[in-house]
Amino acid sequence: MSSRYEAVIGLEVHAQLLTRTKAFCACSTAFGAEPNTNVCPTCLGLPGALPVLNGEAVRLAVRAALGLGCAIRGTSRFARKNFFYPDMPKGYQISQYDEPFSGQGVLEVEIDGRTISPRIERVHMEEDAGKNLHDRGDQSIVDLNRSGVALVEIVGMPDLRSAAEAAAYLRSLRDVLVFLGVNDGNLEEGSFRCDANVSIRPQGEEKLGTRVELKNINSFRFVEKAISYEILRQEAVLDSGGRLTQETRGWDEKNGTTFSLRSKETAQDYRYFPEPDLPPLLLDEAFVHQVRAEMPELPRDKRARFVAELGLLPSAAAVLTQHPRIAAFFEEAATLYGDGVKVGNFIQNEVLRDVTTHGLTADIPVSARQVVQLLKLVDRGKISGKQAKEVYAKILRTEKMPEDVVAELGIVQVTDKDAILAICQRVVEQNPKQAAALRGGKTALMGFFVGQVMKETKGSANPQMVNDLLQKVLGVLS
């Protein structure tokens, strides 16, 4: 970005709440059903159908707001957000407007070794719209299965100053919602969606520039690319003497550009009216206290605890808290084994490459008990580190315990000192130039000799014993 301008970015995120039924009716929220099968008179917007508020949606919404440090208001109200679009058969969306149930939060975001704290203006409840499907040959249809699904909208203040900060904000927000169990964080299925408000202003200027809204971008990478492009586009307009217009734009990934959808320069975005069919939402202190007491540990708190109590490096703690199921798996193994650092290293180096996640679920191919028993076999000298990898490959996606696999394969670590000494002597004799160089000060060659001995023993020799005996043979005892 040009040093002449400063970007001002605020994000609005729609996150579907993990309820089994919709916000105001009993229809299923299951993803992937045949179009227009999870519908009823209420979510179809038929005359005379009345909404009934989903209590679980309220509980999850309050949990989300508390997780973002928001204040909870005792009384809030629903409103009708009026606009016409094919995926809104009622002609309005039930939302909250001037009296939302929460506000004044903050989200801590780590980026490039620093922490920023963008503010949250409000978290409010609303229902989702349907979805237009355009992949049916020469026909398009409206699928109303999603219509009426419970959402929270998280409105961020314009505190972000770069596309990278915006992407980091979204990742942090998704982590919080997923660890709280209120949203599955699935951008591909549309359960976590983002609109970005982007403007630029001259450096040092306090007045905000003309805002452009980027709609419904479905990946962190696309958000960053779209905002980066939009900042450059706005700079080019101003530098050429042009004038920016307030508008809504989409993102064209194929061409790497934003494109105009509609102008907002002279019109308000929506018209709101009080929702006559729903009473005020009353949240007493006892209910809020109960929701707060049931909240799981937030990811930033878990990372801090892993560093402070288990001795992990911050980078390792970040990797092991990338998903709640991975964090729980690591913590169970660390508790059983007693050494969080060693368990963490093994999980990062061996286990995570075989792990797949989807929403709140994770497919972890081994159990914590299997990992702990495997590490203890290495500790006791029963198998070497290389043999541990072989055993790990055998227990993947099975209920076999490492001890049984070791017995089955006849694996045993060679700890016979005389046998290993003889191999060390032979390896040194076969490599006189390297031996002379090592004795001359090139100590890095010790790794070469250890590798040759391990190769001779097919990885079955005790590595520490190999290292000690090689130092003795080479006459470089430390």
PDB file of C-alpha atoms in Angstrom, residues 62 75 77 97 108 139 148 206 212 224 240 251-252 263 273 278 293 320 366 374 433:
ATOM      1  CA  VAL A  62     -24.818 -15.422  24.621  1.00  0.00           C
ATOM      2  CA  THR A  75     -33.530  -6.558  27.495  1.00  0.00           C
ATOM      3  CA  ARG A  77     -35.651  -6.669  20.814  1.00  0.00           C
ATOM      4  CA  TYR A  97     -31.265  -3.510  15.093  1.00  0.00           C
ATOM      5  CA  GLU A 108      -7.181 -10.335  20.706  1.00  0.00           C
ATOM      6  CA  GLN A 139     -31.853 -23.198 -14.610  1.00  0.00           C
ATOM      7  CA  GLY A 148     -34.363 -19.416   9.141  1.00  0.00           C
ATOM      8  CA  GLU A 206      -9.029  11.366  11.134  1.00  0.00           C
ATOM      9  CA  VAL A 212     -16.940   0.050   0.003  1.00  0.00           C
ATOM     10  CA  GLU A 224      -6.935 -11.056   2.121  1.00  0.00           C
ATOM     11  CA  SER A 240      -6.065   9.769 -10.896  1.00  0.00           C
ATOM     12  CA  TRP A 251     -14.817 -10.723  -5.518  1.00  0.00           C
ATOM     13  CA  ASP A 252     -13.904 -12.393  -8.820  1.00  0.00           C
ATOM     14  CA  SER A 263     -24.552   1.455  -5.443  1.00  0.00           C
ATOM     15  CA  PHE A 273     -39.380  -2.077  11.821  1.00  0.00           C
ATOM     16  CA  LEU A 278     -41.856 -11.705  19.060  1.00  0.00           C
ATOM     17  CA  ALA A 293     -19.945 -20.993  34.042  1.00  0.00           C
ATOM     18  CA  LEU A 320      -1.492 -27.945  19.123  1.00  0.00           C
ATOM     19  CA  VAL A 366      -4.224 -43.125  17.142  1.00  0.00           C
ATOM     20  CA  LEU A 374       5.035 -45.999  22.348  1.00  0.00           C
ATOM     21  CA  LYS A 433      39.495 -39.776   5.915  1.00  0.00           C
TER      22      LYS A 433
END
